[in-house]
mmCIF file of C-alpha atoms and ligand atoms in Angstrom:
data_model
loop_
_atom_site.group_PDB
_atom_site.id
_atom_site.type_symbol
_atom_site.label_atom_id
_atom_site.label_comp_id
_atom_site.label_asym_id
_atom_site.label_seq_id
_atom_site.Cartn_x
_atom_site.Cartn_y
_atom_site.Cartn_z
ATOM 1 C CA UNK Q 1 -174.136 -24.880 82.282
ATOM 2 C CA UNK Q 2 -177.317 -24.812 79.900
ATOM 3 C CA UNK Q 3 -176.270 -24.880 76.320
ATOM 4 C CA UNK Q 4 -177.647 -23.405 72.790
ATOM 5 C CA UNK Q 5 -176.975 -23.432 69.274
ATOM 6 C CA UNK Q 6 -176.494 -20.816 67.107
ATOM 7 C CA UNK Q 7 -179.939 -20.453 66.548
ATOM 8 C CA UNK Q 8 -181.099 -20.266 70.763
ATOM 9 C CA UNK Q 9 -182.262 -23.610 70.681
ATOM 10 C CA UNK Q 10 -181.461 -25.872 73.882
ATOM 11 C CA UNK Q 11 -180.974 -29.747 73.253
ATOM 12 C CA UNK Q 12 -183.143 -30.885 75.915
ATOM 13 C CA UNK Q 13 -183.989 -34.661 74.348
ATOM 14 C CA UNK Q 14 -181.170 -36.993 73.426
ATOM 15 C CA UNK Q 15 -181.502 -39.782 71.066
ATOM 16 C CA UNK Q 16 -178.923 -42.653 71.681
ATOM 17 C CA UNK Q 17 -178.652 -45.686 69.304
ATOM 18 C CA UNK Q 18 -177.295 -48.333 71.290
ATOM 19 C CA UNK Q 19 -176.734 -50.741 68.540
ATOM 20 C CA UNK Q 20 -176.679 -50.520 64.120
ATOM 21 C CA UNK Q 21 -177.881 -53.747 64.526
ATOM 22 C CA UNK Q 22 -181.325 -55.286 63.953
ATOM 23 C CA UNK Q 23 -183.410 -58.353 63.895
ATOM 24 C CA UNK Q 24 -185.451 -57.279 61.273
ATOM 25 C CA UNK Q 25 -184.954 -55.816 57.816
ATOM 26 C CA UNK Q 26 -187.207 -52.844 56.992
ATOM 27 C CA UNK Q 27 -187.159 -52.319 53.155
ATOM 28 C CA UNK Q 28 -187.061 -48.632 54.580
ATOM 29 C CA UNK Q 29 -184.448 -48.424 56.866
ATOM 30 C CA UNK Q 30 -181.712 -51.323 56.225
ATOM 31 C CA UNK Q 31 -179.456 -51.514 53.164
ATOM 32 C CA UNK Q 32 -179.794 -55.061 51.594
ATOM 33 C CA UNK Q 33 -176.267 -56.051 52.865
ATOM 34 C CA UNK Q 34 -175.703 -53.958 55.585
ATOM 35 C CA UNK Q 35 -172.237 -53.403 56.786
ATOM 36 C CA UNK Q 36 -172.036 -53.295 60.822
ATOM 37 C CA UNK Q 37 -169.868 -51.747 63.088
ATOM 38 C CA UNK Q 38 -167.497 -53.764 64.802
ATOM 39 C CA UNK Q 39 -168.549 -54.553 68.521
ATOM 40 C CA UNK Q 40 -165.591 -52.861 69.756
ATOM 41 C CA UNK Q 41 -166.534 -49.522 67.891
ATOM 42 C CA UNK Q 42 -169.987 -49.583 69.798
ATOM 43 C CA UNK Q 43 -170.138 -47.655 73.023
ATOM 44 C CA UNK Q 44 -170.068 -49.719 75.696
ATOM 45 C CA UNK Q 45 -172.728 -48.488 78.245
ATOM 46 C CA UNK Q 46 -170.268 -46.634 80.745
ATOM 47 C CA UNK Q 47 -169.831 -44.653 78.023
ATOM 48 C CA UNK Q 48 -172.854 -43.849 77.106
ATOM 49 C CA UNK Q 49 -173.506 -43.002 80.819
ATOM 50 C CA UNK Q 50 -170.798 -40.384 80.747
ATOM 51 C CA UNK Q 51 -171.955 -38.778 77.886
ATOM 52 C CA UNK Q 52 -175.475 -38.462 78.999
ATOM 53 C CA UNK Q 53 -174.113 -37.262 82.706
ATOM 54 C CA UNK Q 54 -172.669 -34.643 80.645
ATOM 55 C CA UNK Q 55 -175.252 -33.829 78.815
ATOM 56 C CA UNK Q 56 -177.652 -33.740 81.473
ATOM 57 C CA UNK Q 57 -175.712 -30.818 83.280
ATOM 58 C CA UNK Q 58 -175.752 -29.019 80.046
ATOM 59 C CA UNK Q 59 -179.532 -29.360 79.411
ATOM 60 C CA UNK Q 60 -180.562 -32.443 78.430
ATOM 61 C CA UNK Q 61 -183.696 -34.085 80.174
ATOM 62 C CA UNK Q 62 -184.928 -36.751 78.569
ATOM 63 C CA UNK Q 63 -183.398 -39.898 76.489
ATOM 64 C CA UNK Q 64 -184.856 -42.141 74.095
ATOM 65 C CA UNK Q 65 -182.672 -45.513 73.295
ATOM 66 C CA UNK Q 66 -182.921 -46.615 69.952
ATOM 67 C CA UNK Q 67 -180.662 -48.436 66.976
ATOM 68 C CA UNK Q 68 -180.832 -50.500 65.238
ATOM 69 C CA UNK Q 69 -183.070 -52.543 67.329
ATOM 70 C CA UNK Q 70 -182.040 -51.610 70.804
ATOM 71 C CA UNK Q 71 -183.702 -54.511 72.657
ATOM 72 C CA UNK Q 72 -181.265 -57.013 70.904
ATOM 73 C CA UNK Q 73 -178.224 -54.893 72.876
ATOM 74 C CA UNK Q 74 -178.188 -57.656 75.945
ATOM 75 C CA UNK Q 75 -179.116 -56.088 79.398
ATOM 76 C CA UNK Q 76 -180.590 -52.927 78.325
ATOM 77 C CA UNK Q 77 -182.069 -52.971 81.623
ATOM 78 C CA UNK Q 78 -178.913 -52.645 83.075
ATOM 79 C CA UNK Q 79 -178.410 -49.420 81.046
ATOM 80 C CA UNK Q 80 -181.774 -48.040 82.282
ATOM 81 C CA UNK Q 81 -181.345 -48.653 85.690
ATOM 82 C CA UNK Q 82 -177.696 -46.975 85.092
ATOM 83 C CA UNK Q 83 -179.486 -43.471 83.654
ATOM 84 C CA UNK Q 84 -181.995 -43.519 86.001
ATOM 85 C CA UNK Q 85 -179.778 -42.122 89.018
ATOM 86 C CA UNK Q 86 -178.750 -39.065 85.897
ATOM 87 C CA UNK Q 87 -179.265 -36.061 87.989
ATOM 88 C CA UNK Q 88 -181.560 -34.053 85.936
ATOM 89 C CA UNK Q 89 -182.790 -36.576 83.714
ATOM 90 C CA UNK Q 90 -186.598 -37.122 83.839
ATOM 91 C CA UNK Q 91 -188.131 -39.228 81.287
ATOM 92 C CA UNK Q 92 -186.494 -42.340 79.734
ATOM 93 C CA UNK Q 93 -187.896 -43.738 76.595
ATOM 94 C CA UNK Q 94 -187.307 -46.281 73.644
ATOM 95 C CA UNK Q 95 -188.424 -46.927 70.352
ATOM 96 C CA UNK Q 96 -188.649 -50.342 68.901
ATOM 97 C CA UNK Q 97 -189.899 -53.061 66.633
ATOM 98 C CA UNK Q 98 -191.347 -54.833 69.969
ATOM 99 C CA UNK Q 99 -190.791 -58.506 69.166
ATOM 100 C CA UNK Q 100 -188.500 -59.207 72.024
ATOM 101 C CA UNK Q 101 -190.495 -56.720 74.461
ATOM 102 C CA UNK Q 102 -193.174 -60.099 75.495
ATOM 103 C CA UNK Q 103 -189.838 -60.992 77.320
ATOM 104 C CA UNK Q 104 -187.868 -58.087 77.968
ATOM 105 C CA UNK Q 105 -190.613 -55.665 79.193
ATOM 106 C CA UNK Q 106 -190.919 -56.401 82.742
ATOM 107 C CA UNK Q 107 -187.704 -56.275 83.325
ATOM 108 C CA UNK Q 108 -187.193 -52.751 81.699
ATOM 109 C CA UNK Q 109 -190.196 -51.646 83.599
ATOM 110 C CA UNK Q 110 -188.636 -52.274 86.653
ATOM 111 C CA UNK Q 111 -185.840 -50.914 85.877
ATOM 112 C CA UNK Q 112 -187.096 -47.136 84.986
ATOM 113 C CA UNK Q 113 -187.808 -47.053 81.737
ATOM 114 C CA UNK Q 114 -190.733 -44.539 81.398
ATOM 115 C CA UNK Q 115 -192.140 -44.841 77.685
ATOM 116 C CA UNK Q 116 -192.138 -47.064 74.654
ATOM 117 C CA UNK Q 117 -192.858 -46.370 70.979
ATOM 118 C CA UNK Q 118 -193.132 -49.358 68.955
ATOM 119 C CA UNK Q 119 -193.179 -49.280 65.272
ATOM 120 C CA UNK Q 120 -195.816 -51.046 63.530
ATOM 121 C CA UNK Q 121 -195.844 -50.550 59.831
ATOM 122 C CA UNK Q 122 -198.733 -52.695 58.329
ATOM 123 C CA UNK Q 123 -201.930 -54.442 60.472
ATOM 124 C CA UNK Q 124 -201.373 -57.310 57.522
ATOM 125 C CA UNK Q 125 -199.358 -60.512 58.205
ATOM 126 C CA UNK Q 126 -198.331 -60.816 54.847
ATOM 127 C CA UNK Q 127 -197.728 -57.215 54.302
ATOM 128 C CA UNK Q 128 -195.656 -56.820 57.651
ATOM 129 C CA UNK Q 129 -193.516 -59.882 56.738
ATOM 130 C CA UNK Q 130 -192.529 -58.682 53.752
ATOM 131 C CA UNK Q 131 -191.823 -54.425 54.460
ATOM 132 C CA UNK Q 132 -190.105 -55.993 57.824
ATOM 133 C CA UNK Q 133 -188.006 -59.023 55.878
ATOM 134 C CA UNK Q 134 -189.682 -61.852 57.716
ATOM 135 C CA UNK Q 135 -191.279 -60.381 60.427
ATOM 136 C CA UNK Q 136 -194.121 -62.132 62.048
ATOM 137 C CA UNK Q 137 -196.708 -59.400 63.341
ATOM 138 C CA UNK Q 138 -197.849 -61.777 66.212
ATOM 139 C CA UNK Q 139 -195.053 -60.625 67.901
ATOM 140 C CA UNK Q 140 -195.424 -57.280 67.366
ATOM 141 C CA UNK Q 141 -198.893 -57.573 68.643
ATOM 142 C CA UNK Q 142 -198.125 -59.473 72.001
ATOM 143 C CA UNK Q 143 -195.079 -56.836 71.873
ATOM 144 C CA UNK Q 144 -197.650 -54.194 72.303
ATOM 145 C CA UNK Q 145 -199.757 -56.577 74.843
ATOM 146 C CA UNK Q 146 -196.848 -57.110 77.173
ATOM 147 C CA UNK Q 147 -196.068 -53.014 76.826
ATOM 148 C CA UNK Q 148 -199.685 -52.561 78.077
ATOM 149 C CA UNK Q 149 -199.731 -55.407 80.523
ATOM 150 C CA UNK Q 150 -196.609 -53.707 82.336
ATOM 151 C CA UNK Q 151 -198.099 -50.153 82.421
ATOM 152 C CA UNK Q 152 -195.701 -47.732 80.712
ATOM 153 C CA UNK Q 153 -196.780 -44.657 81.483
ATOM 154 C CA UNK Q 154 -196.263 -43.554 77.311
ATOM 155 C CA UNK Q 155 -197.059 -46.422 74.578
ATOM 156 C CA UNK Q 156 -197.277 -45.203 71.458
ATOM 157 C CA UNK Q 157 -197.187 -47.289 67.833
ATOM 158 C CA UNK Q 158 -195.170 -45.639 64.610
ATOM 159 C CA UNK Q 159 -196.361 -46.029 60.827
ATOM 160 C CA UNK Q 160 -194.068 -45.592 58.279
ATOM 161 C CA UNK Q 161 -197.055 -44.605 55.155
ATOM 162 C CA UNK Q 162 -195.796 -45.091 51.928
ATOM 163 C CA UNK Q 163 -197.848 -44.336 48.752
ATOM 164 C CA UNK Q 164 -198.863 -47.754 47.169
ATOM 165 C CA UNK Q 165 -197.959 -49.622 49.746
ATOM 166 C CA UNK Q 166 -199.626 -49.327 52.779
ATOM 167 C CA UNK Q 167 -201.426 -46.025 52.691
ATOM 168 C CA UNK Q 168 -204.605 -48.056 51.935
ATOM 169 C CA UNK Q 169 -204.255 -48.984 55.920
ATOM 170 C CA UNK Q 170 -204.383 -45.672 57.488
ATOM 171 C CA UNK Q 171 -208.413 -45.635 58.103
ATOM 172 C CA UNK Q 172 -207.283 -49.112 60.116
ATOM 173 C CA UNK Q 173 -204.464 -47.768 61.834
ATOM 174 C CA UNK Q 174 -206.545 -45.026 62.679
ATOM 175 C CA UNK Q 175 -209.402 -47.609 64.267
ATOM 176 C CA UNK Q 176 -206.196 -49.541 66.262
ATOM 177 C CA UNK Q 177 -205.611 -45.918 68.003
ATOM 178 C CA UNK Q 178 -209.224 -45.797 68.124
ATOM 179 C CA UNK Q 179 -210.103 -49.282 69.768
ATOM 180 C CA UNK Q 180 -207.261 -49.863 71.993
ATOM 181 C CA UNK Q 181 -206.627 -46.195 73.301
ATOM 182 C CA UNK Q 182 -203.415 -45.779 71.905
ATOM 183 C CA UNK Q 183 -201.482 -43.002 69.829
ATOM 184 C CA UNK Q 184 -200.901 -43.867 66.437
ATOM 185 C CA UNK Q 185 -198.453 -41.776 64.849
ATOM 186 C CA UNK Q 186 -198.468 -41.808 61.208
ATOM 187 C CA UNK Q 187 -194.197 -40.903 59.846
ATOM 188 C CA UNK Q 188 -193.759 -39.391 56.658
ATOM 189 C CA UNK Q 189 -191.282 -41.606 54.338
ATOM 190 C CA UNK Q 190 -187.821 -39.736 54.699
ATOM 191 C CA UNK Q 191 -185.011 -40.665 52.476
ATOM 192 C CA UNK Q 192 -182.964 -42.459 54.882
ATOM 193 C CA UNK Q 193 -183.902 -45.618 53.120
ATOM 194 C CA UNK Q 194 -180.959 -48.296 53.196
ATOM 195 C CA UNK Q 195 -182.268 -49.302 49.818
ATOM 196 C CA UNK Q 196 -182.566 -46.366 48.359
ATOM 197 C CA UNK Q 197 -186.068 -46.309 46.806
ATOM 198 C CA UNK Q 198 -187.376 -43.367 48.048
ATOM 199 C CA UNK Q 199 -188.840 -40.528 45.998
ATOM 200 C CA UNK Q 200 -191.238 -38.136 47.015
ATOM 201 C CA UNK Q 201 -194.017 -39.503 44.967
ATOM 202 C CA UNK Q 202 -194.336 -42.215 47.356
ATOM 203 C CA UNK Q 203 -194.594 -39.847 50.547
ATOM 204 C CA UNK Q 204 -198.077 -39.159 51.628
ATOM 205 C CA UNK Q 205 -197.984 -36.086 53.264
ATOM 206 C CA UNK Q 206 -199.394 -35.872 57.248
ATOM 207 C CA UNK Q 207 -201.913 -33.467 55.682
ATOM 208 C CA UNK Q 208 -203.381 -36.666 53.224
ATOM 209 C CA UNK Q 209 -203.330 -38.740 56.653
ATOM 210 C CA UNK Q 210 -205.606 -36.335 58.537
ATOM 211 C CA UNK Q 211 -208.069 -35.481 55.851
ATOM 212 C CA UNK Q 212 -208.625 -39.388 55.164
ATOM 213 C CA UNK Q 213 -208.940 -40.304 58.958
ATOM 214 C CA UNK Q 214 -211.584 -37.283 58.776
ATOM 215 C CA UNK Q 215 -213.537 -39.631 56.747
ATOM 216 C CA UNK Q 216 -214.504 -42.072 59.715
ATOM 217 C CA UNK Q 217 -213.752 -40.470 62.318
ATOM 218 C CA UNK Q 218 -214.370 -36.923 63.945
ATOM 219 C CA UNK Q 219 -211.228 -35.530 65.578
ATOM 220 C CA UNK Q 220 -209.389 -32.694 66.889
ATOM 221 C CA UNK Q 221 -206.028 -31.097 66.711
ATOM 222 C CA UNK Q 222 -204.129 -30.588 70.314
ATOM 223 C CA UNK Q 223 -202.585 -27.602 71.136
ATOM 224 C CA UNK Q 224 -198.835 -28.549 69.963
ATOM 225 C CA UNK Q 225 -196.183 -29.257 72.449
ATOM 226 C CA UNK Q 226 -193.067 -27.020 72.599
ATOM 227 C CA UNK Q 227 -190.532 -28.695 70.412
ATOM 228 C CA UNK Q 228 -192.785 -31.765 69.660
ATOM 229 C CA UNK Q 229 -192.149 -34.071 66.006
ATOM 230 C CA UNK Q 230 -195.769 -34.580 65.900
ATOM 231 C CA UNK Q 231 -198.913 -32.563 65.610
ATOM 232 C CA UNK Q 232 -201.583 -35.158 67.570
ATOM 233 C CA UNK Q 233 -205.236 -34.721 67.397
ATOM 234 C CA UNK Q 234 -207.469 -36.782 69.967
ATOM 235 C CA UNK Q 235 -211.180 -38.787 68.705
ATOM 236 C CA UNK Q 236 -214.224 -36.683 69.678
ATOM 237 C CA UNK Q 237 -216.089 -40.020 70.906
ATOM 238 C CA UNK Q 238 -213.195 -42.397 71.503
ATOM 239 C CA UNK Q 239 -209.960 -42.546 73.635
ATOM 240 C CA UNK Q 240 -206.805 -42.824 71.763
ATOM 241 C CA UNK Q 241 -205.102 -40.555 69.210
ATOM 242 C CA UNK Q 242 -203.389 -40.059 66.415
ATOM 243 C CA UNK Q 243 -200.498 -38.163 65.081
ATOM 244 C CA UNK Q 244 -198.640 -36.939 62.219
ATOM 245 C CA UNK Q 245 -195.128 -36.163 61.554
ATOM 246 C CA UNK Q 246 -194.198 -34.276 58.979
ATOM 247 C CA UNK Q 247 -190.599 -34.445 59.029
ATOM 248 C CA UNK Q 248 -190.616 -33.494 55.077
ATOM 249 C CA UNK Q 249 -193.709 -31.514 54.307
ATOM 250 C CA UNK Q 250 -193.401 -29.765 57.222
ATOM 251 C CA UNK Q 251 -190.407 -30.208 59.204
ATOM 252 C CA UNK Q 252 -190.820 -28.486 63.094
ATOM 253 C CA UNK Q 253 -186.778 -27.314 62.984
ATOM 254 C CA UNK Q 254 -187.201 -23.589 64.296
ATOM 255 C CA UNK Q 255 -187.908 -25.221 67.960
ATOM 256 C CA UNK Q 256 -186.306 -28.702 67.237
ATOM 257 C CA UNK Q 257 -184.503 -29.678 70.573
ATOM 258 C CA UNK Q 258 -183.014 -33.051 69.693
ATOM 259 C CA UNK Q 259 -179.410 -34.264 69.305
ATOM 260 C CA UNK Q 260 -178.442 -37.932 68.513
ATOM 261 C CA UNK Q 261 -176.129 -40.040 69.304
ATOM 262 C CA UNK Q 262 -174.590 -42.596 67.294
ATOM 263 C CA UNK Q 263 -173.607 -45.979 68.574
ATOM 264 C CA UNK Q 264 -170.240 -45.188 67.314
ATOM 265 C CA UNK Q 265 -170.138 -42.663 69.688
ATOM 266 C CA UNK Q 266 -170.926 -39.425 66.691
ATOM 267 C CA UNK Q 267 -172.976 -36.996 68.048
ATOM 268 C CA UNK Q 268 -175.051 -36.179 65.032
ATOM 269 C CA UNK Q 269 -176.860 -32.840 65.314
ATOM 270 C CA UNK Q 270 -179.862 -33.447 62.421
ATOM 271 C CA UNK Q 271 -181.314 -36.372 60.963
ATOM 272 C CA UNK Q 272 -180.290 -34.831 57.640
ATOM 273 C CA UNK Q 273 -177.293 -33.214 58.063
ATOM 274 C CA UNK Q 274 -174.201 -35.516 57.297
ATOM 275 C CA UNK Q 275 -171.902 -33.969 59.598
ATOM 276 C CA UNK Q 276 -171.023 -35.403 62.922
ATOM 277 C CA UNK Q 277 -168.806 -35.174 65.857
ATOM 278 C CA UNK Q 278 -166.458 -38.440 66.886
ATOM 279 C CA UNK Q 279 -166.554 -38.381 70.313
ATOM 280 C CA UNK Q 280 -165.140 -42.193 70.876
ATOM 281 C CA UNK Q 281 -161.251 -40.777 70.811
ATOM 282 C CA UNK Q 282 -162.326 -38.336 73.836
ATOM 283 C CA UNK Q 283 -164.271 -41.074 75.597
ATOM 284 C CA UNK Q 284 -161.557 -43.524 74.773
ATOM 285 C CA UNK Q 285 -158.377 -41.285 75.636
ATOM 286 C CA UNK Q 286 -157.501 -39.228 78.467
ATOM 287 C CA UNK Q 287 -160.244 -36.126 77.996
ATOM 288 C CA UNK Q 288 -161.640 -34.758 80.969
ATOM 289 C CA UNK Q 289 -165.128 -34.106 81.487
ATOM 290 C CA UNK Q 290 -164.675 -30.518 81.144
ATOM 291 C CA UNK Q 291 -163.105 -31.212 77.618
ATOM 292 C CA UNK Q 292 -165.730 -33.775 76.618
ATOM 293 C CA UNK Q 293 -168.820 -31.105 77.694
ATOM 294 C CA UNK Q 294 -166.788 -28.234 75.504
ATOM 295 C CA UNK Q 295 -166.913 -30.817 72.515
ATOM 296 C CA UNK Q 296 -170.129 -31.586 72.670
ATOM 297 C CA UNK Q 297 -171.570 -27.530 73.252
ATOM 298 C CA UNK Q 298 -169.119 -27.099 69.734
ATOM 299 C CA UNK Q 299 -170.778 -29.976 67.967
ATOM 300 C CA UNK Q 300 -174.305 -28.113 69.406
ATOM 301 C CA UNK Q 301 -173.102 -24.821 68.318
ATOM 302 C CA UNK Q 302 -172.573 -26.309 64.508
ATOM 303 C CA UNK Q 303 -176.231 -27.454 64.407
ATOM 304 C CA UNK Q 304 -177.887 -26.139 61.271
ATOM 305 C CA UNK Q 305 -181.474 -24.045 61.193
ATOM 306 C CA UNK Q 306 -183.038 -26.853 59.710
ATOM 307 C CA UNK Q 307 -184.220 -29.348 57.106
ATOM 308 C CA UNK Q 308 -184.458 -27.191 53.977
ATOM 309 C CA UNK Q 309 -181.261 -25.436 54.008
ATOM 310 C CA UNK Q 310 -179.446 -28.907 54.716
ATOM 311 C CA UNK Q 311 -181.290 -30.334 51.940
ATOM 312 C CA UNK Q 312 -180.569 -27.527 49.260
ATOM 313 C CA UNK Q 313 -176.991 -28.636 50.058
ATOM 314 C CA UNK Q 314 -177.781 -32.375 49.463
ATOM 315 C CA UNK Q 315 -177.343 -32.515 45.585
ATOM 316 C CA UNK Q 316 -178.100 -35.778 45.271
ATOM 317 C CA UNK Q 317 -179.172 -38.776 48.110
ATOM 318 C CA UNK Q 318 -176.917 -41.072 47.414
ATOM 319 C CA UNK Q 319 -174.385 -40.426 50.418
ATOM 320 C CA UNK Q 320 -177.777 -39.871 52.818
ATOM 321 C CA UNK Q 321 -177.517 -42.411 55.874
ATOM 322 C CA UNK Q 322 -179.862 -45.535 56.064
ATOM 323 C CA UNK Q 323 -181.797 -44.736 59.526
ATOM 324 C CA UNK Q 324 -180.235 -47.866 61.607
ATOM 325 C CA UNK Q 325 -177.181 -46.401 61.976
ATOM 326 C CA UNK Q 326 -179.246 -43.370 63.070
ATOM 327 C CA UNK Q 327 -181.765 -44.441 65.249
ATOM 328 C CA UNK Q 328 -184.562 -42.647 64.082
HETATM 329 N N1 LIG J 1 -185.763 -50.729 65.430
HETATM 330 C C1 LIG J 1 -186.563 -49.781 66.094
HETATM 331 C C2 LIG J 1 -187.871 -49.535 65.374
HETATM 332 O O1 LIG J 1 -187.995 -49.963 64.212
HETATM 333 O O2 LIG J 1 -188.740 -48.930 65.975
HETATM 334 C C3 LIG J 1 -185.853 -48.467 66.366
HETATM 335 C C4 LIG J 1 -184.959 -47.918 65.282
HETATM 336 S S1 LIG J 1 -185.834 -47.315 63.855
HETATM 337 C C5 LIG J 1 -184.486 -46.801 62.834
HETATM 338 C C6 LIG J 1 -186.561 -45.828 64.486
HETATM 339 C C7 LIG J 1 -187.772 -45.354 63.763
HETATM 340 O O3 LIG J 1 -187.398 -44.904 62.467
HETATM 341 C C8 LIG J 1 -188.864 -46.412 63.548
HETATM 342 O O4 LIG J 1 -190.120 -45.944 63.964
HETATM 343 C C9 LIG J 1 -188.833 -46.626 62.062
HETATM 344 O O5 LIG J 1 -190.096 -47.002 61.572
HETATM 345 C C10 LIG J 1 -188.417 -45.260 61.560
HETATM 346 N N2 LIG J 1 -187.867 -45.270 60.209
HETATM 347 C C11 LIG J 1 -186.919 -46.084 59.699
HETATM 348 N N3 LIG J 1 -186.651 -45.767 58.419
HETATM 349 C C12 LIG J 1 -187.443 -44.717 58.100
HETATM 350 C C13 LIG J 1 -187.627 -43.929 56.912
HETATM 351 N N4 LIG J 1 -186.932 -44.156 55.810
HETATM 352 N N5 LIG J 1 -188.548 -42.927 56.960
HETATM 353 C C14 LIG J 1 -189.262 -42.686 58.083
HETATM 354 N N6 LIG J 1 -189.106 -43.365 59.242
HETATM 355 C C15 LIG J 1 -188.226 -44.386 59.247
HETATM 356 FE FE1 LIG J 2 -184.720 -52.641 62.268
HETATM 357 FE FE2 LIG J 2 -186.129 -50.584 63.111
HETATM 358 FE FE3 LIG J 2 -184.707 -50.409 60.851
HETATM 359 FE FE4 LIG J 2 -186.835 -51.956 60.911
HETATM 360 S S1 LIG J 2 -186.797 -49.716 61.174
HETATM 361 S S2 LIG J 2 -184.818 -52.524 60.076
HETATM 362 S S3 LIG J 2 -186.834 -52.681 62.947
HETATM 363 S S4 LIG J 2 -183.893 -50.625 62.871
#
């Protein structure tokens, strides 16, 4: 049976992280000595296939695997090939850095997976070593090659903008989307920084991102899709496009239709709400798969009207999450 929350929204996208951990460390994302889960707290991937099963018959369409950095969780393709059979789920995606996809991508192809976002913070060697702790963006960039090469039928590259950093890039990001026929989506910083830097001085708001792309090139909005994090716009003479979202300055929660769940197995209702559901003793005990689906429609039934209220409650951000155990 189709589920809501309180508020009439149906979860109809499910984010998993399939792992906390990464092979990178984004000054953004991971603390500077992160603690990980043991392996034997981490889902193992029947598990994750029940709880998507369930979901499914409760709503849920379409998954995106994320972490961490999911393409370090070995055979990933055997996970993908697993959720494929899901009766009633149609679109199977994954966000990543993209330096192991030159090797990995075929295989995934092959084995469903429909989309693939890859997160690409600075279009400077120098600058994307040091915001990624070492990262080499040659890899990134045959990361996005081998994406292309193997025909996903959605590629799409995230930019984390932070003021004084790397928000003299946008115009270039802008002209990768531009050249290549790509979406660019530009992120707003959100505070789920494991290093806890942020402040909202250095968040350039999606409406900064548009009006300075506006200065090269001529574009146009799209009519928003139901439910979608980003408001895209497409070139007037050019093929790719570019994105915003505005997950602080303007958060899209009346229609939001996302759940997460944790590699731990928490099913975590909001990026910014710091409640969640365990549901690793149910997976791990004797629960039936009636008793697992009325868990999960409770946990759905507790999720909150949105960002603003949930932050009004946040006093201070000190206890917020850092985004790899989230998945983004
Ligand atoms: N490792 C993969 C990657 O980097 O794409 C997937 C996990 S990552 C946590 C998911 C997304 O969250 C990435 O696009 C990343 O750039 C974004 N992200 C991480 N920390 C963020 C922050 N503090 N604010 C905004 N976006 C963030
Ligand atoms: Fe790793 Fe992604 Fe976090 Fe960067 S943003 S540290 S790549 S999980």
């Amino acid at each position: 049976m189709v589920i809501a929350d309180s508020f009439g929204r149906i979860p109809r996208k499910l984010r998993v992280s399939v792992t906390d951990r990464c092979n990178l460390r984004c000054e953004f994302c991971m603390p500077n000595s992160p603690v990980w889960l043991p392996p034997d707290e981490i889902l193992t991937y029947e598990e994750i296939l029940r709880v998507i099963s369930t979901c499914a018959k409760m709503g849920v369409q379409k998954i995106r695997l994320s972490g961490g950095e999911p393409l370090i969780r070995r055979d990933l393709d055997r996970l993908v090939r697993m959720l494929k059979d899901v009766p009633g789920i149609s679109f199977i995606g994954m966000t990543t850095n993209g330096l192991l996809l030159p090797e990995k991508a075929a295989a995934l192809k092959e084995a469903g997976l429909d989309g693939v976002t890859i997160s690409l913070h600075s279009l400077d060697p120098n600058r994307y070593r040091d915001i990624t702790g070492g990262g080499r963006i040659e890899n990134v960039l045959a990361g996005i090659e081998a994406a292309k090469e193997n025909g996903f039928r959605v590629l799409k590259i995230n930019s984390v903008i932070q003021r004084g950093f790397n928000d003299d890039e946008i115009l270039d990001l802008a002209s990768l989307a531009f050249n290549n026929d790509l979406t660019v989506r530009f992120i707003e910083f959100m505070p789920f920084d494991g290093q806890k830097y942020w402040s909202m001085e250095r968040v350039v708001s999606g409406d900064e991102v548009i009006e300075k792309i506006r200065t090269r090139y001529k574009i146009l909005p799209l009519p928003r899709e139901p439910s979608s994090t980003a408001r895209v716009y497409k070139f007037v003479h050019g093929m790719g496009e570019v994105g915003i979202i505005t997950s602080i300055t303007e958060p899209f929660c009346s229609d939001c239709d996302r759940i997460r769940l944790a590699a731990n197995g928490k099913i975590l209702t909001c990026l910014f709400d710091r409640s969640s559901y365990d549901l690793m003793p149910l997976l791990r005990g004797t629960a039936t798969d009636e008793e697992l689906s009325d868990f999960i429609s409770y946990a759905v039934s507790k999720k909150a009207p949105g960002v603003r209220t949930l932050l009004q409650h946040c006093n201070s951000l000190e206890h917020v999450r850092a985004m790899h155990t989230i998945g983004g």
